């Protein structure tokens, strides 16, 4: 796949940033072990990772993503691993999309579709998290403080699991939607 380690800064002026990684046995796209800053002015940021046996997209701690007049799109899928893994314990991430949305999409068969750890602040007009898992959590947030701030729209959390839990939020989570609604839609195919 594709891996960015250490301190990396990517700037796009009047353009977008798009990173895609694919792997069979490793992580599809991984940003870890350092401070990463991605800035897109008048553009979007799109990170996509796909893996068969590893994590699809791993976005560790101490990451800053900023898109003005554009959206931030994080997409991860895996058969045997976590689809989209965001954050790490005792770390901080800050994502801001001005005049745009933040969209997290995860898919996994065996593990969590979206797994969130650490302290994450997401600020955008609209914020959408969608996780679909067969055997585990659709959306699993634990062990940290997460702040989701929709400045001009809604926050939508959708977690689906065939054999597990649709949405599991633990820790300290603050959700604020100005001018819109906050929606939780968790479904599970098993009886609890």
Coordinates of N, CA and C in Angstrom, one line a residue, residues 88-191:
X88 N -5.3 7.6 17.7 CA -4.6 6.7 18.5 C -4.8 7.2 20.0
X89 N -4.7 6.3 20.9 CA -4.8 6.7 22.3 C -3.8 7.8 22.7
X90 N -4.3 8.8 23.4 CA -3.4 9.9 23.9 C -2.9 10.7 22.8
X91 N -3.6 10.8 21.7 CA -3.2 11.7 20.5 C -4.3 12.6 20.1
X92 N -4.0 13.5 19.3 CA -5.0 14.5 18.8 C -5.0 14.6 17.3
X93 N -6.2 14.7 16.8 CA -6.4 15.0 15.3 C -7.4 16.1 15.2
X94 N -7.2 17.0 14.2 CA -8.1 18.1 13.9 C -8.3 18.2 12.4
X95 N -9.6 18.0 12.1 CA -10.0 18.1 10.7 C -11.0 19.2 10.5
X96 N -10.8 20.1 9.5 CA -11.7 21.2 9.3 C -12.0 21.3 7.8
X97 N -13.2 21.3 7.4 CA -13.7 21.5 6.0 C -14.5 22.8 6.0
X98 N -14.0 23.9 5.5 CA -14.8 25.1 5.4 C -15.6 25.2 4.2
X99 N -16.8 25.4 4.3 CA -17.7 25.4 3.1 C -17.7 24.0 2.4
X100 N -17.7 23.0 3.3 CA -17.7 21.6 2.8 C -18.1 20.6 3.9
X101 N -18.0 19.4 3.5 CA -18.4 18.3 4.5 C -17.2 17.4 4.8
X102 N -17.4 16.8 6.0 CA -16.4 15.7 6.3 C -17.2 14.4 6.3
X103 N -16.7 13.4 5.5 CA -17.3 12.2 5.3 C -16.4 11.0 5.6
X104 N -16.8 10.2 6.5 CA -16.0 9.0 6.9 C -16.8 7.8 6.5
X105 N -16.2 6.9 5.7 CA -16.9 5.7 5.2 C -16.0 4.5 5.5
X106 N -16.6 3.5 6.2 CA -15.8 2.3 6.4 C -16.6 1.0 6.2
X107 N -15.9 0.0 5.7 CA -16.5 -1.3 5.4 C -15.6 -2.4 5.9
X108 N -16.1 -3.4 6.6 CA -15.3 -4.5 7.0 C -16.2 -5.7 7.2
X109 N -15.6 -6.9 6.8 CA -16.3 -8.1 7.1 C -16.1 -8.6 8.5
X110 N -14.8 -8.7 8.9 CA -14.5 -9.4 10.1 C -14.4 -8.5 11.3
X111 N -14.0 -7.2 11.1 CA -13.8 -6.3 12.3 C -14.6 -5.0 12.1
X112 N -14.3 -4.0 12.9 CA -15.1 -2.8 12.9 C -14.9 -2.1 11.6
X113 N -16.0 -1.5 11.1 CA -16.0 -0.8 9.9 C -15.2 0.6 10.1
X114 N -15.6 1.3 11.2 CA -15.0 2.5 11.6 C -14.6 2.4 13.0
X115 N -13.3 2.6 13.4 CA -12.8 2.5 14.7 C -12.1 3.8 15.1
X116 N -12.6 4.4 16.1 CA -12.1 5.8 16.5 C -11.5 5.7 17.9
X117 N -10.2 6.2 18.0 CA -9.5 6.3 19.3 C -8.9 7.6 19.5
X118 N -8.5 8.0 20.7 CA -7.9 9.3 20.9 C -8.8 10.4 20.9
X119 N -8.3 11.6 20.7 CA -9.0 12.8 20.7 C -9.1 13.4 19.3
X120 N -10.3 13.5 18.8 CA -10.5 13.9 17.4 C -11.6 15.1 17.4
X121 N -11.2 16.1 16.7 CA -12.1 17.3 16.5 C -12.4 17.4 15.0
X122 N -13.7 17.3 14.6 CA -14.1 17.4 13.2 C -15.1 18.6 13.1
X123 N -14.7 19.6 12.2 CA -15.5 20.8 12.0 C -15.8 20.9 10.6
X124 N -17.1 21.0 10.2 CA -17.5 21.2 8.8 C -18.9 21.6 8.8
X125 N -19.4 22.0 7.5 CA -20.8 22.3 7.4 C -21.7 21.1 7.8
X126 N -21.3 19.9 7.2 CA -22.0 18.7 7.5 C -21.0 17.6 7.8
X127 N -21.3 16.7 8.8 CA -20.4 15.6 9.1 C -21.2 14.3 9.0
X128 N -20.7 13.3 8.2 CA -21.3 12.1 8.0 C -20.4 10.9 8.3
X129 N -20.8 10.0 9.1 CA -20.0 8.8 9.4 C -20.9 7.6 9.0
X130 N -20.4 6.7 8.2 CA -21.1 5.6 7.8 C -20.2 4.3 7.8
X131 N -20.6 3.3 8.7 CA -19.8 2.1 8.8 C -20.7 0.9 8.7
X132 N -20.2 0.0 7.8 CA -20.9 -1.3 7.6 C -20.0 -2.5 7.9
X133 N -20.4 -3.3 8.8 CA -19.6 -4.5 9.2 C -20.5 -5.7 9.2
X134 N -19.9 -6.8 8.9 CA -20.6 -8.1 9.0 C -20.6 -8.7 10.4
X135 N -19.3 -8.8 10.9 CA -19.2 -9.5 12.2 C -18.9 -8.6 13.4
X136 N -18.6 -7.3 13.2 CA -18.2 -6.5 14.4 C -19.0 -5.2 14.4
X137 N -18.4 -4.1 14.9 CA -19.1 -2.8 15.0 C -19.2 -2.1 13.7
X138 N -20.3 -1.4 13.5 CA -20.4 -0.5 12.3 C -19.5 0.7 12.6
X139 N -19.8 1.4 13.8 CA -19.0 2.5 14.3 C -18.6 2.2 15.7
X140 N -17.3 2.3 16.0 CA -16.9 2.0 17.4 C -15.9 3.1 17.8
X141 N -16.4 4.0 18.8 CA -15.6 5.1 19.3 C -15.4 4.9 20.8
X142 N -14.1 4.8 21.2 CA -13.8 4.5 22.6 C -12.5 5.3 23.0
X143 N -12.3 5.4 24.3 CA -11.0 5.8 25.0 C -10.5 7.2 24.5
X144 N -11.5 8.1 24.4 CA -11.0 9.4 24.1 C -12.1 10.5 24.2
X145 N -11.8 11.6 23.6 CA -12.8 12.7 23.6 C -12.9 13.2 22.1
X146 N -14.1 13.1 21.6 CA -14.4 13.4 20.2 C -15.4 14.6 20.2
X147 N -15.0 15.5 19.4 CA -15.9 16.7 19.2 C -16.3 16.8 17.7
X148 N -17.6 16.7 17.4 CA -18.1 16.9 16.1 C -18.9 18.2 16.0
X149 N -18.5 19.1 15.2 CA -19.2 20.4 15.1 C -19.6 20.7 13.7
X150 N -20.9 20.6 13.4 CA -21.5 20.9 12.1 C -21.9 22.4 12.2
X151 N -21.2 23.2 11.4 CA -21.4 24.7 11.6 C -22.5 25.2 10.7
X152 N -23.0 24.4 9.8 CA -24.1 24.9 8.9 C -24.9 23.8 8.3
X153 N -25.1 22.8 9.2 CA -25.8 21.6 8.7 C -26.0 20.5 9.8
X154 N -25.9 19.3 9.3 CA -26.3 18.2 10.2 C -25.1 17.3 10.5
X155 N -25.3 16.4 11.5 CA -24.4 15.3 11.8 C -25.2 14.0 11.7
X156 N -24.6 13.1 10.9 CA -25.3 11.8 10.7 C -24.4 10.7 10.9
X157 N -24.7 9.8 11.9 CA -24.0 8.6 12.2 C -24.8 7.4 11.9
X158 N -24.3 6.6 10.9 CA -25.0 5.4 10.5 C -24.1 4.2 10.6
X159 N -24.5 3.3 11.5 CA -23.7 2.1 11.7 C -24.5 0.9 11.6
X160 N -24.1 0.0 10.7 CA -24.8 -1.3 10.4 C -23.9 -2.5 10.7
X161 N -24.4 -3.5 11.3 CA -23.7 -4.7 11.5 C -24.6 -5.9 11.4
X162 N -24.2 -6.9 10.7 CA -25.0 -8.1 10.6 C -25.0 -8.9 11.9
X163 N -23.8 -9.1 12.5 CA -23.7 -10.0 13.7 C -23.2 -9.2 14.9
X164 N -23.0 -7.9 14.8 CA -22.4 -7.1 15.9 C -23.3 -5.9 16.3
X165 N -22.7 -4.9 16.8 CA -23.4 -3.7 17.2 C -23.2 -2.6 16.1
X166 N -24.3 -1.9 15.8 CA -24.3 -0.9 14.8 C -23.5 0.3 15.2
X167 N -23.8 0.9 16.3 CA -23.0 2.1 16.8 C -22.7 1.9 18.3
X168 N -21.4 2.1 18.7 CA -21.0 2.0 20.1 C -20.1 3.3 20.3
X169 N -20.7 4.2 21.1 CA -20.0 5.4 21.5 C -19.6 5.4 23.0
X170 N -18.3 5.5 23.3 CA -17.9 5.5 24.7 C -16.9 6.7 24.9
X171 N -16.6 7.0 26.1 CA -15.7 8.1 26.3 C -16.5 9.4 26.4
X172 N -15.9 10.5 26.0 CA -16.5 11.8 26.0 C -16.7 12.3 24.6
X173 N -18.0 12.4 24.2 CA -18.3 12.7 22.8 C -19.2 14.0 22.8
X174 N -18.8 15.0 22.1 CA -19.6 16.2 22.1 C -20.0 16.5 20.6
X175 N -21.3 16.5 20.3 CA -21.8 16.7 19.0 C -22.7 18.0 19.0
X176 N -22.4 18.9 18.1 CA -23.1 20.1 18.0 C -23.4 20.4 16.5
X177 N -24.7 20.6 16.2 CA -25.1 20.9 14.8 C -25.9 22.2 14.8
X178 N -25.3 23.2 14.1 CA -25.9 24.5 14.0 C -26.7 24.6 12.6
X179 N -28.0 24.8 12.7 CA -28.8 24.8 11.5 C -29.2 23.5 10.9
X180 N -29.0 22.4 11.7 CA -29.4 21.1 11.3 C -29.6 20.2 12.4
X181 N -29.8 18.9 12.1 CA -30.1 17.9 13.1 C -29.0 17.0 13.3
X182 N -29.1 16.2 14.5 CA -28.1 15.2 14.8 C -28.9 13.9 14.7
X183 N -28.3 12.9 13.9 CA -29.1 11.7 13.6 C -28.2 10.5 13.9
X184 N -28.7 9.5 14.7 CA -28.1 8.3 14.9 C -28.9 7.2 14.3
X185 N -28.3 6.3 13.5 CA -29.0 5.2 12.9 C -28.2 4.0 13.0
X186 N -28.4 3.2 14.1 CA -27.6 2.0 14.3 C -28.5 0.8 14.1
X187 N -28.1 -0.2 13.3 CA -28.8 -1.4 13.1 C -28.0 -2.6 13.3
X188 N -28.6 -3.7 13.8 CA -27.9 -4.9 14.0 C -28.8 -6.1 13.7
X189 N -28.2 -7.1 13.1 CA -29.0 -8.3 12.7 C -29.1 -9.3 13.8
X190 N -28.5 -9.1 15.0 CA -28.6 -10.0 16.1 C -29.5 -9.5 17.2
X191 N -30.0 -10.3 18.0 CA -30.8 -9.9 19.2 C -29.9 -9.6 20.3

